[in-house]
Tab-separated table of N, CA and C in Angstrom:
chain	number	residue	atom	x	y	z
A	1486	UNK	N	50.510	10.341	-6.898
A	1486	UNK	CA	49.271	9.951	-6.285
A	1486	UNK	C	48.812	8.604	-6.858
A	1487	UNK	N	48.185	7.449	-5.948
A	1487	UNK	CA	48.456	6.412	-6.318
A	1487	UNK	C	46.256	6.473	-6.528
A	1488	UNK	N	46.002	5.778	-7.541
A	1488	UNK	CA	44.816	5.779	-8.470
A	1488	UNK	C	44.160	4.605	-7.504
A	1489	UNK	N	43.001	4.710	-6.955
A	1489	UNK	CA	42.168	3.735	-6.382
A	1489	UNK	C	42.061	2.396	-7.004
A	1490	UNK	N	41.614	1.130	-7.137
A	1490	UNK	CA	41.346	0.385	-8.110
A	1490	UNK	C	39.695	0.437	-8.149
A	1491	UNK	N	39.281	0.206	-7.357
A	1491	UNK	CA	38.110	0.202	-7.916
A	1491	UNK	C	37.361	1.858	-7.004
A	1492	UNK	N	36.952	2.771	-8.020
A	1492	UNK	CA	36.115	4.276	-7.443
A	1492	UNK	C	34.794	4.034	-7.219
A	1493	UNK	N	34.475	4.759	-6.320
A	1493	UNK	CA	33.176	4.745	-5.689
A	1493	UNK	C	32.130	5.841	-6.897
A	1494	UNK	N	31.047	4.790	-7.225
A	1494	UNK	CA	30.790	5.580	-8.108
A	1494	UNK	C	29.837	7.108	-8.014
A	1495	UNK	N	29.624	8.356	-8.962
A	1495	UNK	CA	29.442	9.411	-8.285
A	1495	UNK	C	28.029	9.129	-8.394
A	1496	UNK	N	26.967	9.465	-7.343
A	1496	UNK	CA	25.669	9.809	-7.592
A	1496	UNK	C	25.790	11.208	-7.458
A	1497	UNK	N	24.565	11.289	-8.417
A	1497	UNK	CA	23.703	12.966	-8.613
A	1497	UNK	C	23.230	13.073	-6.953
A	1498	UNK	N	22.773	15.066	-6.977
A	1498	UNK	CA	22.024	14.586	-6.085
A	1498	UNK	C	20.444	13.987	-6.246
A	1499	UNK	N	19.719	14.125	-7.082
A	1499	UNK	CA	18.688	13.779	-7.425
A	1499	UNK	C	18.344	11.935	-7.880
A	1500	UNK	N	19.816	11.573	-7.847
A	1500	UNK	CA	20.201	10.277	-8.166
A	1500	UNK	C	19.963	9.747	-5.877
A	1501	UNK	N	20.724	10.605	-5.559
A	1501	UNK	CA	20.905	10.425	-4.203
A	1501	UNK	C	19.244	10.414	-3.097
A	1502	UNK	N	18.747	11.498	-3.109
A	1502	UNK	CA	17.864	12.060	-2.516
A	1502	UNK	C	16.895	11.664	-3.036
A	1503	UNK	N	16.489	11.341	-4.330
A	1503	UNK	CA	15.064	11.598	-4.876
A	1503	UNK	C	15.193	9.925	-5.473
A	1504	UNK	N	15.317	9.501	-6.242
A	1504	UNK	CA	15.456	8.095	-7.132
A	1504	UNK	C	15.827	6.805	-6.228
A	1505	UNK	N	16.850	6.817	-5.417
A	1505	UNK	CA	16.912	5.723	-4.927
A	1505	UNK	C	15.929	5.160	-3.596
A	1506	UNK	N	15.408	6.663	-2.747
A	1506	UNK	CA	14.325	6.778	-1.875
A	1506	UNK	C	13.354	6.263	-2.367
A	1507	UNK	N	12.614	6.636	-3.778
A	1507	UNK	CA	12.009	6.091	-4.388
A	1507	UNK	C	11.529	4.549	-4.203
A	1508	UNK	N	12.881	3.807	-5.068
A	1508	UNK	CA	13.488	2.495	-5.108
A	1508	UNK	C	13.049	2.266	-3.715
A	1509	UNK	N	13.628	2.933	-2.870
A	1509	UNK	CA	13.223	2.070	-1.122
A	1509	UNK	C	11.540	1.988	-0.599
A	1510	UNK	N	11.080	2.992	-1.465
A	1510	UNK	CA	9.388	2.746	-0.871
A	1510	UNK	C	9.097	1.615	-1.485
A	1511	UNK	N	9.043	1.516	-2.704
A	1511	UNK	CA	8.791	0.351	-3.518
A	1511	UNK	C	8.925	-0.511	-2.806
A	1512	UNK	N	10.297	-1.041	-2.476
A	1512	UNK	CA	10.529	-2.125	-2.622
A	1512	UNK	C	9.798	-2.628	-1.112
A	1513	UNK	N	10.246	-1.090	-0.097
A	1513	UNK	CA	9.418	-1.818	1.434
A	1513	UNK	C	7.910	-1.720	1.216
A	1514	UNK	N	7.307	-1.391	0.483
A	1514	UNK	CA	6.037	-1.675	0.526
A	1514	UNK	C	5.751	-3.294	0.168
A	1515	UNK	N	6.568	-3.705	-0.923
A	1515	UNK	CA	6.404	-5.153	-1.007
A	1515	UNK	C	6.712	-6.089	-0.133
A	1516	UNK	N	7.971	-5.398	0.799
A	1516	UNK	CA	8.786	-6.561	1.655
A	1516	UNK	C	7.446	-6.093	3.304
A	1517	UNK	N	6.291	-5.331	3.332
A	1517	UNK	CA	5.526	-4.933	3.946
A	1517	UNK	C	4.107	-5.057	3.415
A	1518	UNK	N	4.548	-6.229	2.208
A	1518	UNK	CA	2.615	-5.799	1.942
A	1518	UNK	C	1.597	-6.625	2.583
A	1519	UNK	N	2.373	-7.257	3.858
A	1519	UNK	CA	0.614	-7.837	4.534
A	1519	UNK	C	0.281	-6.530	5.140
A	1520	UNK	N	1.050	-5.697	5.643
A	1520	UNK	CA	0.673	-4.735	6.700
A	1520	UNK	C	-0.077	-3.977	5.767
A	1521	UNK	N	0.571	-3.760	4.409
A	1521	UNK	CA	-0.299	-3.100	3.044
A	1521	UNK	C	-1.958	-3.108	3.430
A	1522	UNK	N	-1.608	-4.281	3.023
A	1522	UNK	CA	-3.247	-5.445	2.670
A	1522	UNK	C	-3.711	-5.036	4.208
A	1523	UNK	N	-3.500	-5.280	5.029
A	1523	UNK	CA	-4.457	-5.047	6.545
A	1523	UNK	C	-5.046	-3.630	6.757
A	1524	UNK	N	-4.154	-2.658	6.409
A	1524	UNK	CA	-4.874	-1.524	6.233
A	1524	UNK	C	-5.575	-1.050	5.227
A	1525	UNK	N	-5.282	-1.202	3.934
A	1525	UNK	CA	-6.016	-1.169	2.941
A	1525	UNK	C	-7.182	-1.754	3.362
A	1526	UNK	N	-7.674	-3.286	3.693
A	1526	UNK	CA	-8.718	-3.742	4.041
A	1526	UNK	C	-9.817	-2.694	5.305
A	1527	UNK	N	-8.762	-2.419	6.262
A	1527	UNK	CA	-9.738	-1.607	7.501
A	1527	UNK	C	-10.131	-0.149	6.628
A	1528	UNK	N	-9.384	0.407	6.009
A	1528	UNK	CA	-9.782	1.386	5.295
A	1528	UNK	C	-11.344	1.321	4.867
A	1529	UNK	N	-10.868	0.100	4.029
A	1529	UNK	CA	-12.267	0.090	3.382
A	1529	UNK	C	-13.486	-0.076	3.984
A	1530	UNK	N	-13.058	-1.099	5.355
A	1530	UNK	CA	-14.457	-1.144	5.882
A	1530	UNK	C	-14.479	-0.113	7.098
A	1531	UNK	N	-13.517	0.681	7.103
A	1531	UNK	CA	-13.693	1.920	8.181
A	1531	UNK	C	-14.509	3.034	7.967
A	1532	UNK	N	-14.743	3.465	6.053
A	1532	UNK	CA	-15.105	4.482	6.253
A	1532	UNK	C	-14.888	5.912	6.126
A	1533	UNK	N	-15.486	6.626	6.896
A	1533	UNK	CA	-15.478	7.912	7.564
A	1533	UNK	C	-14.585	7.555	8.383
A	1534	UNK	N	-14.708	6.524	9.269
A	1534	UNK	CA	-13.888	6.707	10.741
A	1534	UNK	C	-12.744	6.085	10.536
A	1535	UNK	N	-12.354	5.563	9.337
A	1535	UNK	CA	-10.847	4.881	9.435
A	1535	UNK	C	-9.513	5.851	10.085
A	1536	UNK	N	-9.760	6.831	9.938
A	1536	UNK	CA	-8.721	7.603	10.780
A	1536	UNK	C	-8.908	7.182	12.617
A	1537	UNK	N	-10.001	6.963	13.010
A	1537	UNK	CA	-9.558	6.374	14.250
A	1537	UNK	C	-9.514	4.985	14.282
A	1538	UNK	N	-10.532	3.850	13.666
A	1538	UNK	CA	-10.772	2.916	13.413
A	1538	UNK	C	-9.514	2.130	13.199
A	1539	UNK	N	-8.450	2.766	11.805
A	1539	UNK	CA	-7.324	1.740	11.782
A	1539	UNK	C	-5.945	2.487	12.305
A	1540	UNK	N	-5.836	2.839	13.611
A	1540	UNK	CA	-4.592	3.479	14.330
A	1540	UNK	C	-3.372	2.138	14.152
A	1541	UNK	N	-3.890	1.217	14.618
A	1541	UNK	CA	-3.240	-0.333	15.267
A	1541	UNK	C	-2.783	-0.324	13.962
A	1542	UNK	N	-3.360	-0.848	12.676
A	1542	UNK	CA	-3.019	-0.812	11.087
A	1542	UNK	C	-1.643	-0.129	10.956
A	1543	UNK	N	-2.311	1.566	10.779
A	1543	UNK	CA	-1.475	2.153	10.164
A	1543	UNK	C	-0.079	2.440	11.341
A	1544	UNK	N	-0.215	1.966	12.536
A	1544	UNK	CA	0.623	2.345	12.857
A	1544	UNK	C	2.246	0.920	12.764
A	1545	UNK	N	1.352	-0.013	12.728
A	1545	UNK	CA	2.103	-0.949	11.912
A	1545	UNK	C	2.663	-1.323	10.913
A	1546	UNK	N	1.908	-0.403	9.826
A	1546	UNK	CA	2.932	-0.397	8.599
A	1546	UNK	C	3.489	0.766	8.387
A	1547	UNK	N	3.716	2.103	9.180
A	1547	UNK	CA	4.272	2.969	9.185
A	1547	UNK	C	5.762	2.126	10.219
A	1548	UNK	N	5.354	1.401	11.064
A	1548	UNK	CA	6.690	1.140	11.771
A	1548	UNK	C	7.739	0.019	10.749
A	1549	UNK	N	7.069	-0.753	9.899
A	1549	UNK	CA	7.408	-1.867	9.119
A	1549	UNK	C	8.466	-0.943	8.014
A	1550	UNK	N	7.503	0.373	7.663
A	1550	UNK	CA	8.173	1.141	6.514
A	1550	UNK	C	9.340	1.602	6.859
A	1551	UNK	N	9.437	2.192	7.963
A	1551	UNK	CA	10.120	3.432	8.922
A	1551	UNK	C	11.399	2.171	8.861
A	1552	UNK	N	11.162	1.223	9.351
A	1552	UNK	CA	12.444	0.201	9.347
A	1552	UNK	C	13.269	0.064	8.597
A	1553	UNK	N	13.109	0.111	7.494
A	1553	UNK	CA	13.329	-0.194	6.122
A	1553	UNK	C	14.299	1.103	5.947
A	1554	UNK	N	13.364	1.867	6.185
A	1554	UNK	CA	13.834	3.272	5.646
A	1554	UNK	C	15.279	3.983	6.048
A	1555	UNK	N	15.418	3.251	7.583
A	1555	UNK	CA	16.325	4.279	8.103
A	1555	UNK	C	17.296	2.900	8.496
A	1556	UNK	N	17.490	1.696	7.456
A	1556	UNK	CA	18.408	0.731	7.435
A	1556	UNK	C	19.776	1.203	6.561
A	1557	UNK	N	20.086	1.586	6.873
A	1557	UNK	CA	21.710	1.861	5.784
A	1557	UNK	C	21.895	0.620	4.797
A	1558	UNK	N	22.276	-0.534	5.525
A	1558	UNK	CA	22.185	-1.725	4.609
A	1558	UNK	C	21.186	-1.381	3.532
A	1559	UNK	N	19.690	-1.259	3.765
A	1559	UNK	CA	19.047	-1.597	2.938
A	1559	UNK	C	19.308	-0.585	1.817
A	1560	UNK	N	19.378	0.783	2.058
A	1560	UNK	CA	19.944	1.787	1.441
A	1560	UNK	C	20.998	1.387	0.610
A	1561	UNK	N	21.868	1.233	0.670
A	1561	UNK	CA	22.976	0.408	0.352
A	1561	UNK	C	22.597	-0.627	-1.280
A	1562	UNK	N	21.648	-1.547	-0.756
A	1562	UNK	CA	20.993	-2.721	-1.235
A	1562	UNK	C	21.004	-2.109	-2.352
A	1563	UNK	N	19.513	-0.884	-2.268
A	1563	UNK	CA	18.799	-0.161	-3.310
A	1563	UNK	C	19.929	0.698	-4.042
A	1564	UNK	N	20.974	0.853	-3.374
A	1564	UNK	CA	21.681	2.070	-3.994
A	1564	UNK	C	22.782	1.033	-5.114
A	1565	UNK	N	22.901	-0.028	-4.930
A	1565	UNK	CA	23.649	-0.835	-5.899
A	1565	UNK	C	22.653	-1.427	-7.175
A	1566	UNK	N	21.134	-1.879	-6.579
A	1566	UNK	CA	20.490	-1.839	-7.737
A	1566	UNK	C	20.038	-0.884	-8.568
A	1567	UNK	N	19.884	0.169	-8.058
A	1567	UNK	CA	19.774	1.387	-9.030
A	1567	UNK	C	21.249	1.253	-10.033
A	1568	UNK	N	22.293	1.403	-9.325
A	1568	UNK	CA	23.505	1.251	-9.961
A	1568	UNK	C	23.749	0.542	-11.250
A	1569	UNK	N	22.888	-0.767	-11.083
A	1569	UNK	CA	23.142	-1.812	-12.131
A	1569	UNK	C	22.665	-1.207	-12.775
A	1570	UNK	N	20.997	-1.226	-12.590
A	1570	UNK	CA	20.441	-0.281	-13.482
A	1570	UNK	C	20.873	1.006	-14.163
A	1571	UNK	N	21.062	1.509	-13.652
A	1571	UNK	CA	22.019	3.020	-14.354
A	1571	UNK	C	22.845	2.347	-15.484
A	1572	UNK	N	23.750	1.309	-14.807
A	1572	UNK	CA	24.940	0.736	-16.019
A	1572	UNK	C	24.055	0.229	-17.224
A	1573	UNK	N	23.132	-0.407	-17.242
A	1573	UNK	CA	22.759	-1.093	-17.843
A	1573	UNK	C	21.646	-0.278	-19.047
A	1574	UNK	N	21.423	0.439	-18.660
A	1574	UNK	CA	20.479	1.618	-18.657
A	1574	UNK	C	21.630	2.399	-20.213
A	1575	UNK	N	22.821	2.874	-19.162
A	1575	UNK	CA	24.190	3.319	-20.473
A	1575	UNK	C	24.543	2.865	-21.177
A	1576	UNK	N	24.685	1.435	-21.152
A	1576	UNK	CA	25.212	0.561	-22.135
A	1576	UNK	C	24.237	0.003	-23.127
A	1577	UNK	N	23.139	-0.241	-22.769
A	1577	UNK	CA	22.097	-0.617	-23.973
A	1577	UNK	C	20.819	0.466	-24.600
A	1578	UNK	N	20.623	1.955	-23.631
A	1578	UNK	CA	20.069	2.654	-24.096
A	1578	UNK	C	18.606	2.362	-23.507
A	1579	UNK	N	18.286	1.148	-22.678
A	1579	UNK	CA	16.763	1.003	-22.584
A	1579	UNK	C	16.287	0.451	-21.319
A	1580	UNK	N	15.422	1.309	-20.395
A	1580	UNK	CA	15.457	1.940	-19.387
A	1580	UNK	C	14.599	0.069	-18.804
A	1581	UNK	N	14.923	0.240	-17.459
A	1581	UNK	CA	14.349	-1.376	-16.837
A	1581	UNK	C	13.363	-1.637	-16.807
A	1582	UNK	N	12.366	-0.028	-17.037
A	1582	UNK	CA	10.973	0.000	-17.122
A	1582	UNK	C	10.681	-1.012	-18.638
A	1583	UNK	N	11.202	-0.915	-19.797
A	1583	UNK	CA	10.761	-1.474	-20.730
A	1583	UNK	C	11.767	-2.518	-20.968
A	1584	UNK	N	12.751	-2.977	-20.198
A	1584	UNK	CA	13.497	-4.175	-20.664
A	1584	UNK	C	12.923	-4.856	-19.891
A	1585	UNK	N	11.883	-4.882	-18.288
A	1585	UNK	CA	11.278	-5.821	-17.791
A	1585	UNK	C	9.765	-6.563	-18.828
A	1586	UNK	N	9.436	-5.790	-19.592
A	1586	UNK	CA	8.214	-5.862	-20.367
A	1586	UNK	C	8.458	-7.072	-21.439
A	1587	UNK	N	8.041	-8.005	-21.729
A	1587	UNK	CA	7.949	-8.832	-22.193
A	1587	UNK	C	7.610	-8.608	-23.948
A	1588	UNK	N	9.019	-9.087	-24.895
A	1588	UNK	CA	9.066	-8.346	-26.038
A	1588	UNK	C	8.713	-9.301	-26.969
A	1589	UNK	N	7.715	-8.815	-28.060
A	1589	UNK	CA	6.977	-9.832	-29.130
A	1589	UNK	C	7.974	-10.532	-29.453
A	1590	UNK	N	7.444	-12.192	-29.735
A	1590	UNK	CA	7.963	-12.868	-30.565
A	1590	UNK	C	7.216	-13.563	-31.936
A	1591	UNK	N	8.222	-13.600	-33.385
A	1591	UNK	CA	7.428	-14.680	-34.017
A	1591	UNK	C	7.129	-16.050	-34.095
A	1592	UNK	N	5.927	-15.879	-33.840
A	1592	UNK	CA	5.494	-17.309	-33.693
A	1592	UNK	C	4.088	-17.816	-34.291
């Protein structure tokens, strides 16, 4: 049996289903945050009635999200940066949450 060269690497399922979905809200909320910001704003000045008030809103950044969501590519995207992360994560012990954080210097 002849050995792949490069293996597809294994995700969990919780690596699969739960973490990288994650990764995809994130990131489409940013690659979506005017639609963010437009509803957030009608919200605020809606009220009580923002449930009818911002339909047009939310139904625009539910379609902006929904895009995102059900892109394979983008899936894909997120599923290789998690990846790095994971590697990177094994090899140095320290998670992206605190290697993005900006570490004292003397000075």
């Amino acid at each position: 049996m002849q050995k792949r060269i490069e293996e597809e690497p294994h995700l969990r399922h919780v690596e699969k289903d739960v973490l990288i979905p994650k990764m995809m809200r994130e990131k489409a909320k940013e690659l979506c945050s005017d639609k963010v910001e437009a509803f957030t704003e009608c919200c605020k000045e809606g009220g009580f009635f923002m449930v009818f008030k911002c339909r047009k809103e939310n139904a625009a950044l539910k379609d902006c999200l929904t895009g995102y969501y059900k892109d394979p590519a983008f899936f894909e995207e997120c599923k290789e940066e998690y990846l790095r992360e994971r590697e990177e994560y094994r090899r140095t012990g320290i998670s992206s949450k605190y290697r993005k954080q900006n570490l004292p210097t003397n000075t």
